[in-house]
Each structure stands twice: as structure tokens, then as C-alpha cells.
PDB file of C-alpha atoms in Angstrom:
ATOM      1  CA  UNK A  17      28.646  42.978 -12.598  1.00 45.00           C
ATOM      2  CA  UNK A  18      30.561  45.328 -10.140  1.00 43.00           C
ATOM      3  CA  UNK A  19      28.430  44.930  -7.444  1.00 42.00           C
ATOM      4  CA  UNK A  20      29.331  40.964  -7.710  1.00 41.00           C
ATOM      5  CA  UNK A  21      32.648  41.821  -7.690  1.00 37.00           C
ATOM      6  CA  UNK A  22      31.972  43.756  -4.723  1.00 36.00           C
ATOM      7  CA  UNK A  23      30.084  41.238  -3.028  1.00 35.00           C
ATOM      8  CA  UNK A  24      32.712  38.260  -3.790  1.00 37.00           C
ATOM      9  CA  UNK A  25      35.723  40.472  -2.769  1.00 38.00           C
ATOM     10  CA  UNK A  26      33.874  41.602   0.878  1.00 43.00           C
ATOM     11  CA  UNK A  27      33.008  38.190   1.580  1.00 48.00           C
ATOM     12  CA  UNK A  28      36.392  36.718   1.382  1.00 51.00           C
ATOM     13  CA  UNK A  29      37.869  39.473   3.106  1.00 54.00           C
ATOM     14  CA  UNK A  30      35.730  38.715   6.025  1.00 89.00           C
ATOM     15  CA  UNK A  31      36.629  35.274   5.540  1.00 92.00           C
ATOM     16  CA  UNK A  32      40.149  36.332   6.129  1.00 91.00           C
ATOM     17  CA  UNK A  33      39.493  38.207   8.669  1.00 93.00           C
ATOM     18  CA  UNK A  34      37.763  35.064  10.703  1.00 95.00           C
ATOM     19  CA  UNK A  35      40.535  33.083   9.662  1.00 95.00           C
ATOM     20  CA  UNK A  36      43.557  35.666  11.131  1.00 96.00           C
ATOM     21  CA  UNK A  37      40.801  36.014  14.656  1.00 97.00           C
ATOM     22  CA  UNK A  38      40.763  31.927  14.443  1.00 97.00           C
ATOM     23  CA  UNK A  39      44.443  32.087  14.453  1.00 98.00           C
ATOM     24  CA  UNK A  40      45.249  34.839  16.618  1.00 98.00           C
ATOM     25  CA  UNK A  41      42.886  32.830  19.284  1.00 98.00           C
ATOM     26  CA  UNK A  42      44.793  29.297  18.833  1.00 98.00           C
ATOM     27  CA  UNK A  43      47.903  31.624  19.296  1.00 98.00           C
ATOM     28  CA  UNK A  44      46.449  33.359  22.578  1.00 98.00           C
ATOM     29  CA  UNK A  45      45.577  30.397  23.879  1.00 98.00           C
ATOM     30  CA  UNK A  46      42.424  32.013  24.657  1.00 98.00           C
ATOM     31  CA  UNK A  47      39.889  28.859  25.116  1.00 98.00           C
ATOM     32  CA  UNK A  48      36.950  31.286  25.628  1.00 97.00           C
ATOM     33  CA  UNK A  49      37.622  33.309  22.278  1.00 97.00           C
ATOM     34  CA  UNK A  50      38.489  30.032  20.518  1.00 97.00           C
ATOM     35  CA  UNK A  51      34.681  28.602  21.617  1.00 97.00           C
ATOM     36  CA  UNK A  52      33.114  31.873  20.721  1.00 96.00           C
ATOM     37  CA  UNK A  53      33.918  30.841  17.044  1.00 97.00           C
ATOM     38  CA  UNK A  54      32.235  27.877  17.200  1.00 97.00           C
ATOM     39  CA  UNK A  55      28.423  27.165  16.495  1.00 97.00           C
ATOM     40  CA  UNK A  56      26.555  24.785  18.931  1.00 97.00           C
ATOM     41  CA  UNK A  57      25.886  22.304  16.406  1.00 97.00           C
ATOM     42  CA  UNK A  58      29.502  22.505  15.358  1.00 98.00           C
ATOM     43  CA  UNK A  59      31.048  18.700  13.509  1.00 98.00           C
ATOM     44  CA  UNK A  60      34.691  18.073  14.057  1.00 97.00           C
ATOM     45  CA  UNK A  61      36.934  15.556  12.290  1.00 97.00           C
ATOM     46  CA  UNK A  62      41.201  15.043  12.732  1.00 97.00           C
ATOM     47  CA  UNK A  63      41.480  12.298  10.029  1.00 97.00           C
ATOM     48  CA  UNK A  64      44.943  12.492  11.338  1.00 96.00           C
ATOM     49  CA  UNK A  65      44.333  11.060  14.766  1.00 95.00           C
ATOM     50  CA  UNK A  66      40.704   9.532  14.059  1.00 95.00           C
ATOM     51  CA  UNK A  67      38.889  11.376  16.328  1.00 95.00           C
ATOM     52  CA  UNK A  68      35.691  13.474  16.592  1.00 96.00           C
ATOM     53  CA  UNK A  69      34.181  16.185  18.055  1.00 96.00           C
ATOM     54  CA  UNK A  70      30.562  16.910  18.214  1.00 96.00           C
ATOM     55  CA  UNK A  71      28.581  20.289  19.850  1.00 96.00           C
ATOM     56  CA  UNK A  72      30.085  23.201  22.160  1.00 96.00           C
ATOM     57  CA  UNK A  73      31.481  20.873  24.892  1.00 96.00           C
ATOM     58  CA  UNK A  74      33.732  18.152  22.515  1.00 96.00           C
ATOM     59  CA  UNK A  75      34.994  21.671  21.029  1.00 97.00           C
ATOM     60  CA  UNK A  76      36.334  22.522  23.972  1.00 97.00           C
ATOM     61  CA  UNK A  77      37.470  19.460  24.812  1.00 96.00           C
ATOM     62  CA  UNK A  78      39.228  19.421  21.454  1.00 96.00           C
ATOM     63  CA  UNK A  79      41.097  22.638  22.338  1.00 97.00           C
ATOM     64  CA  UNK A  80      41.970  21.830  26.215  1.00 98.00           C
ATOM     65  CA  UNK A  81      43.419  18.644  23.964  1.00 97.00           C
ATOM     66  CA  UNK A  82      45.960  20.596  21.890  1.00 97.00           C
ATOM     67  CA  UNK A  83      46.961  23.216  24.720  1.00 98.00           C
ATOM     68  CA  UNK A  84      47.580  20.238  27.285  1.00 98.00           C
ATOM     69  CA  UNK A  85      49.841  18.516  24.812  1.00 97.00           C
ATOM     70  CA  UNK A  86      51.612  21.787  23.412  1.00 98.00           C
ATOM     71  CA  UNK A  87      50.996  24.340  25.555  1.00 98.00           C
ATOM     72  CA  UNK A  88      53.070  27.147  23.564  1.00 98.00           C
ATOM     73  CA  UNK A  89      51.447  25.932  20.495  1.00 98.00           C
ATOM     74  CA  UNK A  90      51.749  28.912  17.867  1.00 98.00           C
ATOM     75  CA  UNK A  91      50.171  28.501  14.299  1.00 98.00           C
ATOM     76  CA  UNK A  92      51.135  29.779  11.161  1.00 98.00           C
ATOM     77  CA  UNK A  93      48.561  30.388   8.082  1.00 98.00           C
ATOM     78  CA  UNK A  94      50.995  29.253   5.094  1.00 98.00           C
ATOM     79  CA  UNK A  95      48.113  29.471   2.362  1.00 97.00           C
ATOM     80  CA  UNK A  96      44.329  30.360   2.440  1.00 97.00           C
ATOM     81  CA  UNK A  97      41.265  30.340   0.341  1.00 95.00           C
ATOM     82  CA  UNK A  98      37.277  30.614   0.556  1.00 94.00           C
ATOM     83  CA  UNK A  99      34.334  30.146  -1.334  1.00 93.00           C
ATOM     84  CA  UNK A 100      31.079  30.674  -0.690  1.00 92.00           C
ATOM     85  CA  UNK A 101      30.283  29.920   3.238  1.00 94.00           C
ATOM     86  CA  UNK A 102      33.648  27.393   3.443  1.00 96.00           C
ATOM     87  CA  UNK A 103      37.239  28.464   4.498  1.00 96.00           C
ATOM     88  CA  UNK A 104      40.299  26.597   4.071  1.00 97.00           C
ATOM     89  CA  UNK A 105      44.008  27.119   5.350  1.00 98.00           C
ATOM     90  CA  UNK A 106      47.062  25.229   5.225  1.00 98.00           C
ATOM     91  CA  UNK A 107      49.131  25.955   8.513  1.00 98.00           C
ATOM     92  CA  UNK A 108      52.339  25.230  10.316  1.00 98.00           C
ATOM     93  CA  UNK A 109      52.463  24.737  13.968  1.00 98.00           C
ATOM     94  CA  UNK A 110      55.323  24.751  16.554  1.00 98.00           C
ATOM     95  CA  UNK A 111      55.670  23.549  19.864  1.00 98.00           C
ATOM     96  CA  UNK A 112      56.804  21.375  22.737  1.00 98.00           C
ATOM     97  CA  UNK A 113      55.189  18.364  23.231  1.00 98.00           C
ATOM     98  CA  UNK A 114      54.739  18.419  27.047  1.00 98.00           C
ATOM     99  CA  UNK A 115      51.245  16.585  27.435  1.00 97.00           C
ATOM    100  CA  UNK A 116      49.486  13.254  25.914  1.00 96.00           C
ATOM    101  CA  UNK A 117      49.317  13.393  22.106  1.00 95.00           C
ATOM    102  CA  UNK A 118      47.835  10.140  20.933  1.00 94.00           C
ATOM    103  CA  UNK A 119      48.110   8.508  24.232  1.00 94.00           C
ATOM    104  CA  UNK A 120      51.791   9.577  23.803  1.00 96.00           C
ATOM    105  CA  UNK A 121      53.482  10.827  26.892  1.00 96.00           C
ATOM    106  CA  UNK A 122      55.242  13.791  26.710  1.00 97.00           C
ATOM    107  CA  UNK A 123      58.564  14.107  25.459  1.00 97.00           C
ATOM    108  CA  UNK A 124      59.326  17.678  25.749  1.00 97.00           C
ATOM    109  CA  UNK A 125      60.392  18.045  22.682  1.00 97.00           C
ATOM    110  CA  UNK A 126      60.288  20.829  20.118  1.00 98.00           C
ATOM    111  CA  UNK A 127      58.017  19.815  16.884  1.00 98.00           C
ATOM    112  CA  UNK A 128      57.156  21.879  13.997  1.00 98.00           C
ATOM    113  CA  UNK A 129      54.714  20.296  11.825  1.00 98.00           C
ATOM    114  CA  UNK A 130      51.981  21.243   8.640  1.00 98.00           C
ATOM    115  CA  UNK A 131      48.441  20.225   8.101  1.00 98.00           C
ATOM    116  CA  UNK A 132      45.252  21.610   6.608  1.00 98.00           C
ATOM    117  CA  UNK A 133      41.942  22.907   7.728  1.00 98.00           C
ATOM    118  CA  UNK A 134      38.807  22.897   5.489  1.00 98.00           C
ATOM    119  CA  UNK A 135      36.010  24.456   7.758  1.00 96.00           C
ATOM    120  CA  UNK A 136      32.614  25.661   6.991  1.00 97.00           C
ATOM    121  CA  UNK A 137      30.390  28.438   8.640  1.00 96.00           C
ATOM    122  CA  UNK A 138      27.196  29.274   9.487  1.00 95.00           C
ATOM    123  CA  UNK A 139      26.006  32.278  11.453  1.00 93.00           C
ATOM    124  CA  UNK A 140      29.415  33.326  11.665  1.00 92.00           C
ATOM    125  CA  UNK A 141      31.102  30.313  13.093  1.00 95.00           C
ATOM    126  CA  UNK A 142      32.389  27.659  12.524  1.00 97.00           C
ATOM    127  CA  UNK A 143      29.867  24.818  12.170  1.00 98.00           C
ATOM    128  CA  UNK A 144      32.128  21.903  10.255  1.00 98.00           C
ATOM    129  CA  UNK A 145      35.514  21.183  10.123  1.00 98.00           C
ATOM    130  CA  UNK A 146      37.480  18.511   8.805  1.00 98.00           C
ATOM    131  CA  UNK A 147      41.779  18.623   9.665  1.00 98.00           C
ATOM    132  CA  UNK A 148      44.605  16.515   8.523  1.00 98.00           C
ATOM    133  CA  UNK A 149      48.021  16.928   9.650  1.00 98.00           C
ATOM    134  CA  UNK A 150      52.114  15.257   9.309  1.00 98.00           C
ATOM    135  CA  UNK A 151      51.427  12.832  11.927  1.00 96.00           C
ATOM    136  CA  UNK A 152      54.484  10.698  10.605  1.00 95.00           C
ATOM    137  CA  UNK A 153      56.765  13.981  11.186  1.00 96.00           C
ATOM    138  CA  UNK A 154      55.684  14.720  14.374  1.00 96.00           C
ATOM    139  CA  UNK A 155      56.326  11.035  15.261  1.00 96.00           C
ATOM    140  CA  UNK A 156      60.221  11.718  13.702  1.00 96.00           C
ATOM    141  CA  UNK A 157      60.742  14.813  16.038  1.00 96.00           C
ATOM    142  CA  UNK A 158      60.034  13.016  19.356  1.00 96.00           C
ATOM    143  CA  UNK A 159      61.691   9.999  18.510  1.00 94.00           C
ATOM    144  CA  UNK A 160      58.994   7.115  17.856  1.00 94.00           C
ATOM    145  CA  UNK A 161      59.680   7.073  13.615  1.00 92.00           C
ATOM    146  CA  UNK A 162      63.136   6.715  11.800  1.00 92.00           C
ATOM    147  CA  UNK A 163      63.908   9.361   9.527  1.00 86.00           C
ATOM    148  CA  UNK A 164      63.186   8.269   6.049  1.00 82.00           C
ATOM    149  CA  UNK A 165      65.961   7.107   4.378  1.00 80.00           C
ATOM    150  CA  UNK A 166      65.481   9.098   0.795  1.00 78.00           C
ATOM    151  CA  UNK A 167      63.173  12.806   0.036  1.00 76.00           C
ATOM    152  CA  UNK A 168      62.785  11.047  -3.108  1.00 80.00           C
ATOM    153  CA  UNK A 169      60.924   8.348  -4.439  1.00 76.00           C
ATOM    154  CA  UNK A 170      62.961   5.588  -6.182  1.00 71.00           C
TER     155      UNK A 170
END
């Protein structure tokens, strides 16, 4: 039974540890380190925005996407968890929006937003990954959504 424990323990450590590397990266804004995490038959969904990304070059894409539109993009891991070969993180993110975001031009404005991150791996990187984020508050900050009028539902 120990060595289960053992076992379980290690591999969510090294989860973590993938998950503070995939962080650090996205906070680098190291492109190359970023892609390095990412397996050549890697699946991509933002059910936020729609949009897909398929294989080593959409990846990239995907990331030259969020650096162009904020390009002092910093992440925060708020809460974490993994079992068996899949990872999953709810984040915050800061920024200015100074490039497209959803065919948005940039506004230069400072936006702080949270979403979530369910990936899964496979030799060591990350092969799936599915992403939802506040859309609707990022909208607020730079101006193109009213605040809502109540926190509460009446």
C-alpha cells in the first residue's frame, strides 16, 4: 500500500512541477520553452473564443496569439489538481490589451481576468487541452460590455 502512496504522491508532484514550468514559460514569454511542452499531435480548444488548434505549428500560432494581444501577459495558478495522466488549473491573468483579441483592436487597457485549463499529457507534454475563460469581463475592462447592474441574482 505504501509504495501506491508513493507512486500517487511522485506523480502529482511532477504534475506540479510541469504545471509551475508551463507557467513560468507563459510568464517568460519564452515561445520556444512554451512549444517544448507540447507534443506534435497536440489538440487545442478555447471554448471561450471558439477556436482550435491542431499539431506543433497552430500551437505556436496559439501562443504568438496571446503575446501579440497582451504582450506582458503574467499568469497566476489560483487552484490545481491531477489525476492520472490529466492536469488541471484554474488561473488569473493580467495584462494590457495592446494587440487583436477576437478581431478586437487594441485598447491598451489593463485587464485582469480568470479561466481554467484541463490538459492532458503524454510523453511528457501536453497532448490535449481544453480552456475556458471570463470573456464577458474582459469585454467590461476595455469598454465593449456594461457593468452588470447587480453581483446577485434576483
Amino acid at each position: 500500500m505504501q509504495t501506491i502512496v508513493s507512486f500517487f504522491i511522485s506523480a502529482t508532484m511532477n504534475k506540479h512541477a510541469f504545471l509551475t514550468e508551463l507557467i513560468d514559460a507563459w510568464n517568460a514569454h519564452d515561445r520556444d520553452r512554451l512549444l517544448a511542452m507540447y507534443h506534435p499531435d497536440y489538440l487545442g480548444e478555447d471554448l471561450s473564443e471558439g477556436k482550435q488548434a491542431d499539431g506543433l505549428a497552430n500551437a505556436g500560432r496559439m501562443i504568438d496569439y496571446i503575446f501579440n494581444a497582451l504582450p506582458d501577459l503574467h499568469m497566476q495558478i489560483l487552484e490545481e489538481g491531477a489525476e492520472g495522466d490529466q492536469v488541471f488549473f484554474f488561473w488569473k491573468a493580467t495584462g494590457h490589451h495592446k494587440g487583436r483579441l477576437m478581431n478586437i483592436p487594441p485598447t491598451g487597457k489593463a485587464v485582469a481576468f480568470m479561466g481554467s485549463t484541463f490538459f492532458t499529457l503524454r510523453d511528457g507534454k501536453i497532448i490535449r487541452s481544453r480552456r475556458i475563460w471570463d470573456v464577458a469581463g474582459m469585454l467590461r475592462q476595455i469598454g465593449l460590455l456594461p457593468e452588470p447592474t447587480s453581483a446577485q441574482y434576483f
